[in-house]
Coordinates of N, CA and C and ligand atoms in Angstrom, one line a residue:
X300 N 70.1 -1.9 95.7 CA 69.9 -1.1 94.4 C 69.9 0.4 94.7
X301 N 70.7 1.1 93.9 CA 70.8 2.6 94.1 C 69.4 3.2 93.9
X302 N 69.1 4.3 94.6 CA 67.8 4.9 94.6 C 67.4 5.3 93.1
X303 N 68.3 5.9 92.3 CA 67.9 6.3 91.0 C 67.5 5.1 90.1
X304 N 68.2 4.0 90.3 CA 67.9 2.8 89.5 C 66.5 2.3 89.9
X305 N 66.3 2.4 91.2 CA 65.0 1.9 91.7 C 63.8 2.7 91.1
X306 N 64.0 4.0 91.1 CA 63.0 4.9 90.5 C 62.8 4.7 89.0
X307 N 63.9 4.5 88.4 CA 63.8 4.2 86.9 C 63.0 3.0 86.6
X308 N 63.3 2.0 87.5 CA 62.5 0.7 87.3 C 61.0 0.9 87.5
X309 N 60.7 1.7 88.6 CA 59.3 2.0 88.9 C 58.7 2.7 87.7
X310 N 59.4 3.7 87.1 CA 58.9 4.5 86.0 C 58.7 3.6 84.8
X311 N 59.6 2.7 84.5 CA 59.5 1.8 83.3 C 58.3 0.9 83.5
X312 N 58.1 0.3 84.7 CA 57.0 -0.5 85.0 C 55.7 0.2 84.8
X313 N 55.7 1.5 85.2 CA 54.5 2.3 85.1 C 54.1 2.5 83.7
X314 N 55.2 2.9 82.8 CA 54.9 3.1 81.4 C 54.4 1.9 80.7
X315 N 55.0 0.7 81.0 CA 54.5 -0.5 80.4 C 53.0 -0.8 80.8
X316 N 52.7 -0.6 82.1 CA 51.4 -0.8 82.6 C 50.4 0.1 81.9
X317 N 50.7 1.4 81.7 CA 49.8 2.3 81.1 C 49.6 1.9 79.6
X318 N 50.7 1.5 78.9 CA 50.6 1.1 77.5 C 49.7 0.0 77.4
X319 N 49.9 -1.0 78.2 CA 49.1 -2.2 78.1 C 47.6 -1.9 78.4
X320 N 47.3 -1.2 79.5 CA 45.9 -0.9 79.8 C 45.3 0.0 78.7
X321 N 46.1 0.9 78.1 CA 45.6 1.7 77.0 C 45.1 0.8 75.8
X322 N 45.9 -0.2 75.5 CA 45.6 -1.1 74.5 C 44.3 -1.9 74.8
X323 N 44.2 -2.3 76.1 CA 43.0 -3.0 76.5 C 41.7 -2.2 76.5
X324 N 41.9 -0.9 76.9 CA 40.7 -0.1 77.0 C 40.3 0.6 75.7
X325 N 41.1 0.3 74.6 CA 40.9 1.0 73.4 C 39.4 0.7 72.9
X326 N 38.8 1.8 72.5 CA 37.4 1.6 72.0 C 37.5 1.3 70.5
X327 N 37.1 0.1 70.1 CA 37.3 -0.3 68.7 C 36.0 -0.3 67.9
X328 N 35.0 0.3 68.4 CA 33.7 0.5 67.7 C 32.9 -0.8 67.7
X329 N 33.2 -1.7 68.7 CA 32.4 -2.9 68.8 C 31.4 -2.9 70.0
X330 N 31.2 -1.6 70.4 CA 30.2 -1.5 71.5 C 28.8 -1.9 71.2
X331 N 28.4 -1.7 69.9 CA 27.1 -2.1 69.5 C 27.1 -3.5 68.8
X332 N 28.2 -4.1 68.8 CA 28.3 -5.4 68.0 C 27.5 -6.5 68.7
X333 N 27.1 -7.5 67.8 CA 26.4 -8.7 68.3 C 27.5 -9.7 68.7
X334 N 27.1 -10.6 69.6 CA 28.1 -11.5 70.2 C 27.6 -13.0 70.2
X335 N 28.4 -13.9 69.7 CA 28.0 -15.3 69.8 C 29.2 -16.0 70.4
X336 N 29.0 -17.2 71.0 CA 30.0 -18.0 71.7 C 30.2 -19.3 71.0
X337 N 31.4 -19.6 70.7 CA 31.7 -21.0 70.3 C 32.6 -21.6 71.3
X338 N 33.0 -22.9 71.1 CA 33.8 -23.5 72.2 C 35.2 -22.7 72.3
X339 N 35.8 -22.3 71.2 CA 37.1 -21.8 71.3 C 37.2 -20.2 71.1
X340 N 36.0 -19.6 70.8 CA 36.0 -18.2 70.5 C 34.8 -17.5 71.0
X341 N 35.0 -16.2 71.4 CA 33.9 -15.3 71.6 C 33.9 -14.5 70.3
X342 N 32.8 -14.4 69.6 CA 32.8 -13.8 68.3 C 31.9 -12.5 68.3
X343 N 32.5 -11.4 68.0 CA 31.7 -10.2 67.9 C 31.6 -9.8 66.4
X344 N 30.4 -9.4 66.0 CA 30.3 -9.0 64.6 C 29.4 -7.7 64.5
X345 N 29.8 -6.9 63.5 CA 29.1 -5.6 63.3 C 27.6 -5.9 63.1
X346 N 26.7 -5.1 63.7 CA 25.2 -5.4 63.7 C 24.6 -5.5 62.3
X347 N 25.3 -4.9 61.3 CA 24.7 -5.0 59.9 C 25.1 -6.3 59.2
X348 N 25.9 -7.1 59.8 CA 26.3 -8.4 59.2 C 25.3 -9.5 59.6
X349 N 25.3 -10.5 58.8 CA 24.4 -11.7 59.0 C 25.2 -13.0 59.2
X350 N 24.9 -13.7 60.2 CA 25.6 -15.0 60.4 C 25.5 -16.0 59.3
X351 N 24.3 -16.0 58.7 CA 24.1 -16.9 57.6 C 25.1 -16.6 56.4
X352 N 25.1 -15.3 56.0 CA 26.0 -14.9 54.9 C 27.5 -15.2 55.3
X353 N 27.8 -14.9 56.6 CA 29.2 -15.1 57.0 C 29.6 -16.6 56.9
X354 N 28.7 -17.5 57.3 CA 28.9 -18.9 57.3 C 29.1 -19.4 55.8
X355 N 28.3 -18.8 54.9 CA 28.3 -19.2 53.5 C 29.7 -18.8 52.9
X356 N 30.1 -17.6 53.3 CA 31.4 -17.1 52.8 C 32.6 -17.9 53.4
X357 N 32.5 -18.3 54.6 CA 33.6 -19.0 55.3 C 33.7 -20.5 54.7
X358 N 32.5 -21.1 54.6 CA 32.3 -22.3 53.9 C 33.3 -23.4 54.3
X359 N 33.4 -23.7 55.6 CA 34.2 -24.8 56.1 C 33.4 -26.1 55.9
X360 N 33.8 -26.9 55.0 CA 33.0 -28.1 54.6 C 33.2 -29.3 55.4
X361 N 32.5 -30.4 54.9 CA 32.6 -31.7 55.6 C 34.0 -32.3 55.6
X362 N 34.7 -32.1 54.5 CA 36.1 -32.7 54.4 C 37.0 -32.1 55.5
X363 N 36.9 -30.8 55.7 CA 37.7 -30.1 56.8 C 37.3 -30.6 58.2
X364 N 36.0 -30.9 58.3 CA 35.4 -31.4 59.6 C 36.1 -32.7 59.9
X365 N 36.1 -33.6 58.9 CA 36.7 -34.9 59.1 C 38.2 -34.8 59.4
X366 N 38.9 -34.0 58.6 CA 40.3 -33.8 58.8 C 40.6 -33.2 60.2
X367 N 39.7 -32.4 60.7 CA 39.9 -31.8 62.0 C 39.6 -32.8 63.1
X368 N 39.1 -34.0 62.7 CA 38.8 -35.1 63.7 C 37.4 -34.9 64.4
X369 N 36.5 -34.2 63.7 CA 35.2 -33.9 64.4 C 34.2 -34.9 63.8
X370 N 33.2 -35.2 64.6 CA 32.2 -36.1 64.1 C 31.1 -35.3 63.4
X371 N 30.2 -36.0 62.8 CA 29.1 -35.3 62.0 C 28.3 -34.4 62.9
X372 N 27.8 -33.4 62.4 CA 27.0 -32.4 63.2 C 25.6 -32.8 63.2
X373 N 25.0 -32.7 64.4 CA 23.5 -32.9 64.5 C 22.8 -31.7 63.9
X374 N 21.6 -31.5 64.3 CA 20.9 -30.3 63.8 C 21.6 -29.0 64.1
X375 N 21.5 -28.1 63.2 CA 22.2 -26.8 63.4 C 21.3 -25.7 63.0
X376 N 21.5 -24.6 63.7 CA 20.8 -23.4 63.4 C 21.7 -22.4 62.6
X377 N 21.2 -21.3 62.3 CA 22.1 -20.3 61.5 C 23.3 -19.9 62.3
X378 N 23.1 -19.7 63.6 CA 24.2 -19.3 64.4 C 25.2 -20.4 64.7
X379 N 24.7 -21.6 65.1 CA 25.6 -22.7 65.4 C 26.4 -23.1 64.2
X380 N 25.8 -22.9 63.0 CA 26.6 -23.3 61.8 C 27.9 -22.5 61.7
X381 N 27.8 -21.2 62.0 CA 29.0 -20.3 62.0 C 30.0 -20.7 63.1
X382 N 29.4 -20.9 64.3 CA 30.3 -21.2 65.5 C 31.0 -22.5 65.3
X383 N 30.2 -23.5 64.7 CA 30.8 -24.8 64.4 C 31.9 -24.7 63.4
X384 N 31.7 -23.9 62.4 CA 32.8 -23.7 61.4 C 34.1 -23.1 62.0
X385 N 33.9 -22.2 62.9 CA 35.0 -21.5 63.6 C 35.8 -22.5 64.4
X386 N 35.1 -23.4 65.1 CA 35.7 -24.4 66.0 C 36.4 -25.4 65.1
X387 N 35.8 -25.8 64.0 CA 36.4 -26.8 63.1 C 37.7 -26.2 62.6
X388 N 37.7 -24.9 62.2 CA 38.8 -24.2 61.6 C 40.0 -24.2 62.6
X389 N 39.6 -23.9 63.9 CA 40.6 -23.9 65.0 C 41.3 -25.2 65.1
X390 N 40.5 -26.3 65.1 CA 41.1 -27.7 65.3 C 41.9 -28.0 64.0
X391 N 41.4 -27.6 62.9 CA 42.1 -27.9 61.6 C 43.4 -27.2 61.5
X392 N 43.5 -26.0 61.9 CA 44.7 -25.2 61.9 C 45.7 -25.8 62.9
X393 N 45.2 -26.2 64.1 CA 46.1 -26.9 65.1 C 46.6 -28.2 64.5
X394 N 45.8 -28.9 63.8 CA 46.2 -30.2 63.2 C 47.3 -30.0 62.1
X395 N 47.1 -28.9 61.3 CA 48.1 -28.6 60.2 C 49.4 -28.3 60.9
X396 N 49.4 -27.5 61.9 CA 50.6 -27.0 62.6 C 51.2 -28.1 63.5
X397 N 50.4 -29.1 63.8 CA 50.7 -30.1 64.8 C 51.0 -29.5 66.2
X398 N 50.1 -28.5 66.5 CA 50.2 -27.9 67.8 C 48.8 -27.9 68.4
X399 N 48.6 -28.7 69.4 CA 47.3 -28.8 70.0 C 47.2 -28.1 71.3
X400 N 46.3 -27.1 71.4 CA 46.1 -26.4 72.6 C 44.9 -27.0 73.3
X401 N 45.1 -27.4 74.5 CA 44.1 -28.2 75.2 C 43.1 -27.2 75.9
X402 N 43.5 -26.0 76.2 CA 42.5 -25.1 76.6 C 42.8 -23.7 76.0
X403 N 41.9 -23.3 75.2 CA 42.1 -22.0 74.5 C 40.7 -21.3 74.4
X404 N 40.7 -20.0 74.6 CA 39.5 -19.2 74.3 C 40.0 -17.9 73.8
X405 N 39.7 -17.5 72.6 CA 40.2 -16.3 72.0 C 39.0 -15.4 71.6
X406 N 39.3 -14.3 71.0 CA 38.2 -13.4 70.5 C 38.4 -13.2 69.0
X407 N 37.3 -13.2 68.3 CA 37.3 -12.8 66.9 C 36.3 -11.7 66.7
X408 N 36.8 -10.6 66.1 CA 35.9 -9.5 65.9 C 35.8 -9.2 64.4
X409 N 34.6 -9.3 63.9 CA 34.4 -9.1 62.4 C 33.9 -7.7 62.2
X410 N 34.8 -6.9 61.6 CA 34.5 -5.5 61.4 C 33.4 -5.2 60.4
X411 N 32.9 -4.0 60.4 CA 31.9 -3.5 59.5 C 32.4 -3.6 58.1
X412 N 33.6 -3.1 57.9 CA 34.2 -3.1 56.5 C 35.7 -2.8 56.7
X413 N 36.4 -2.7 55.5 CA 37.8 -2.5 55.5 C 38.2 -1.2 56.3
X414 N 37.4 -0.2 56.1 CA 37.7 1.1 56.7 C 37.7 1.0 58.2
X415 N 36.7 0.3 58.7 CA 36.6 0.1 60.2 C 37.8 -0.6 60.7
X416 N 38.2 -1.7 60.0 CA 39.4 -2.4 60.4 C 40.7 -1.6 60.3
X417 N 40.8 -0.8 59.3 CA 42.0 0.0 59.1 C 42.0 1.1 60.2
X418 N 40.8 1.6 60.5 CA 40.7 2.6 61.6 C 41.2 2.1 62.9
X419 N 40.8 0.9 63.2 CA 41.3 0.2 64.5 C 42.8 0.1 64.5
X420 N 43.3 -0.4 63.4 CA 44.8 -0.6 63.2 C 45.6 0.7 63.4
X421 N 45.0 1.8 62.7 CA 45.7 3.1 62.7 C 45.7 3.6 64.2
X422 N 44.6 3.4 64.9 CA 44.6 4.0 66.3 C 45.6 3.2 67.2
X423 N 45.7 1.9 67.0 CA 46.6 1.2 67.9 C 48.1 1.3 67.4
X424 N 48.3 1.2 66.1 CA 49.7 1.2 65.7 C 50.2 2.5 64.9
X425 N 49.3 3.4 64.7 CA 49.6 4.7 64.1 C 50.2 4.5 62.7
X426 N 49.7 3.5 62.0 CA 50.1 3.4 60.5 C 48.9 2.6 59.8
X427 N 49.0 2.5 58.5 CA 48.0 1.8 57.7 C 48.2 0.3 57.7
X428 N 47.1 -0.4 57.7 CA 47.2 -1.9 57.7 C 47.2 -2.3 56.2
X429 N 48.1 -3.2 55.9 CA 48.2 -3.7 54.5 C 47.7 -5.1 54.3
X430 N 47.0 -5.6 55.3 CA 46.4 -7.0 55.1 C 44.9 -6.9 55.5
X431 N 44.2 -8.0 55.1 CA 42.7 -7.9 55.3 C 42.3 -8.3 56.7
X432 N 43.3 -8.7 57.6 CA 43.0 -9.2 58.9 C 44.3 -9.1 59.8
X433 N 44.1 -9.2 61.1 CA 45.3 -9.3 61.9 C 44.9 -9.9 63.3
X434 N 46.0 -10.4 63.9 CA 45.9 -11.0 65.3 C 46.7 -10.1 66.2
X435 N 46.1 -9.7 67.3 CA 46.9 -9.0 68.3 C 47.0 -9.8 69.6
X436 N 48.2 -10.2 69.8 CA 48.5 -11.2 70.9 C 48.1 -10.6 72.3
X437 N 48.4 -9.3 72.6 CA 48.1 -8.8 73.9 C 46.6 -8.7 74.2
X438 N 45.8 -8.6 73.1 CA 44.4 -8.6 73.2 C 43.7 -10.0 73.0
X439 N 44.6 -10.9 72.5 CA 44.1 -12.3 72.1 C 43.0 -12.2 71.2
X440 N 43.1 -11.2 70.2 CA 41.9 -10.9 69.4 C 42.3 -10.9 67.9
X441 N 41.5 -11.6 67.1 CA 41.6 -11.6 65.6 C 40.6 -10.5 65.1
X442 N 41.1 -9.6 64.3 CA 40.3 -8.7 63.6 C 40.2 -9.1 62.1
X443 N 39.0 -9.1 61.6 CA 38.9 -9.4 60.2 C 37.7 -8.6 59.6
X444 N 37.8 -8.4 58.3 CA 36.6 -7.7 57.7 C 35.8 -8.6 56.8
X445 N 34.5 -8.3 56.6 CA 33.6 -9.3 56.0 C 34.0 -9.6 54.5
X446 N 34.6 -8.6 53.8 CA 34.9 -8.8 52.4 C 36.0 -10.0 52.3
X447 N 36.7 -10.2 53.4 CA 37.8 -11.2 53.3 C 37.6 -12.3 54.3
X448 N 36.3 -12.5 54.6 CA 36.0 -13.6 55.6 C 36.0 -15.0 54.9
X449 N 37.3 -15.4 54.6 CA 37.5 -16.7 53.9 C 38.2 -17.7 54.7
X450 N 38.0 -18.9 54.5 CA 38.6 -20.0 55.3 C 40.1 -19.8 55.4
X451 N 40.8 -19.5 54.3 CA 42.2 -19.4 54.4 C 42.8 -18.1 55.1
X452 N 42.0 -17.1 55.0 CA 42.4 -15.8 55.7 C 42.2 -15.9 57.2
X453 N 41.0 -16.4 57.6 CA 40.7 -16.6 59.0 C 41.6 -17.7 59.5
X454 N 41.9 -18.7 58.7 CA 42.8 -19.8 59.2 C 44.2 -19.3 59.4
X455 N 44.6 -18.4 58.6 CA 46.0 -17.7 58.8 C 46.0 -17.1 60.2
X456 N 45.0 -16.3 60.5 CA 45.0 -15.6 61.8 C 44.8 -16.5 63.0
X457 N 44.0 -17.5 62.8 CA 43.8 -18.5 63.9 C 45.2 -19.2 64.1
X458 N 45.9 -19.5 63.0 CA 47.3 -20.1 63.2 C 48.2 -19.2 64.0
X459 N 48.1 -17.8 63.8 CA 48.9 -16.9 64.6 C 48.5 -17.0 66.1
X460 N 47.2 -17.1 66.3 CA 46.7 -17.2 67.7 C 47.2 -18.5 68.4
X461 N 47.2 -19.6 67.6 CA 47.7 -20.9 68.1 C 49.2 -20.8 68.4
X462 N 49.9 -20.3 67.5 CA 51.4 -20.3 67.6 C 51.8 -19.4 68.8
X463 N 51.1 -18.2 69.0 CA 51.4 -17.3 70.1 C 51.1 -17.9 71.4
X464 N 50.1 -18.8 71.5 CA 49.7 -19.4 72.7 C 50.3 -20.7 73.0
X465 N 50.9 -21.3 72.0 CA 51.5 -22.6 72.1 C 52.9 -22.6 72.8
X466 N 53.7 -21.6 72.4 CA 55.0 -21.5 72.9 C 55.1 -20.5 74.1
X467 N 55.9 -20.9 75.1 CA 56.0 -20.1 76.3 C 56.8 -18.8 75.9
X468 N 57.9 -19.0 75.1 CA 58.6 -17.9 74.6 C 58.2 -17.7 73.1
X469 N 57.7 -16.5 72.8 CA 57.2 -16.2 71.4 C 58.3 -16.5 70.4
X470 N 58.0 -17.2 69.3 CA 58.9 -17.4 68.2 C 59.1 -16.1 67.4
X471 N 60.2 -16.0 66.7 CA 60.4 -14.8 65.9 C 59.3 -14.5 65.0
X472 N 59.0 -13.3 64.7 CA 57.8 -12.9 63.8 C 57.9 -13.6 62.5
X473 N 59.1 -13.7 61.9 CA 59.2 -14.3 60.6 C 58.8 -15.8 60.6
X474 N 59.2 -16.5 61.7 CA 58.9 -17.9 61.8 C 57.4 -18.1 61.9
X475 N 56.8 -17.2 62.8 CA 55.3 -17.3 62.9 C 54.6 -17.0 61.6
X476 N 55.2 -16.1 60.8 CA 54.6 -15.8 59.5 C 54.7 -16.9 58.5
X477 N 55.8 -17.6 58.6 CA 56.0 -18.8 57.7 C 55.0 -19.9 58.0
X478 N 54.9 -20.1 59.3 CA 54.0 -21.2 59.8 C 52.5 -20.9 59.5
X479 N 52.1 -19.6 59.7 CA 50.7 -19.2 59.4 C 50.5 -19.2 57.9
X480 N 51.5 -18.9 57.1 CA 51.4 -18.9 55.7 C 51.3 -20.4 55.2
X481 N 51.9 -21.3 55.9 CA 51.7 -22.7 55.5 C 50.3 -23.2 55.7
X482 N 49.7 -22.8 56.9 CA 48.3 -23.1 57.2 C 47.4 -22.5 56.1
X483 N 47.7 -21.2 55.7 CA 46.9 -20.6 54.7 C 47.0 -21.3 53.4
X484 N 48.2 -21.7 53.0 CA 48.4 -22.5 51.8 C 47.6 -23.8 51.7
X485 N 47.6 -24.5 52.8 CA 46.9 -25.8 52.9 C 45.3 -25.5 52.8
X486 N 44.9 -24.4 53.4 CA 43.4 -24.1 53.4 C 43.0 -23.5 52.0
X487 N 43.9 -22.9 51.3 CA 43.6 -22.3 50.0 C 43.2 -23.4 49.0
X488 N 43.8 -24.6 49.2 CA 43.4 -25.7 48.3 C 42.0 -26.1 48.4
X489 N 41.3 -25.9 49.6 CA 39.9 -26.3 49.7 C 39.0 -25.2 49.5
X490 N 39.5 -24.0 49.4 CA 38.6 -22.8 49.3 C 38.1 -22.8 47.9
X491 N 36.9 -22.3 47.7 CA 36.3 -22.1 46.4 C 36.4 -20.7 45.9
Ligands
ZN639 ZN1 50.4 -13.4 59.3

């Protein structure tokens, strides 16, 4: 390989590495956030939010549990109710997509409000966000705001996470959007 090409390759690799590490080290305002673990997710939520309210809003019911192939829940606390719903939603989205991930662990970050979410998006992508939530593959993180913490909106983003991790080669963005939209459509039917 000629010397100039070799150095160009080194430079490109360096730029990519810096870009990726910048994305990873980005301070998204979750330093003070509370954290809970479910089987499939590590969940961070702004300290002013309450897990009971979030679970009520998400409202993943018994029918979805059965469709996701889960058995009845034993005793639950305020926190396990939310984590249980998240895991049910993960299995349900995988079932709708017919894509089963045998080992998966992702991150869900529930922002303080829309402004918080938009601020994170603007810092990473340098433009305004036009949706209530997003999934960033390189961070394996779903960002969502509490106003839109609904079964079909979170389900849409979980579908993106599943699709991104299911295929070795990432499908085109439009295809991923259609598939996630299909999961959202199915879950909208059960949302109140
Ligand atoms: Zn989408």
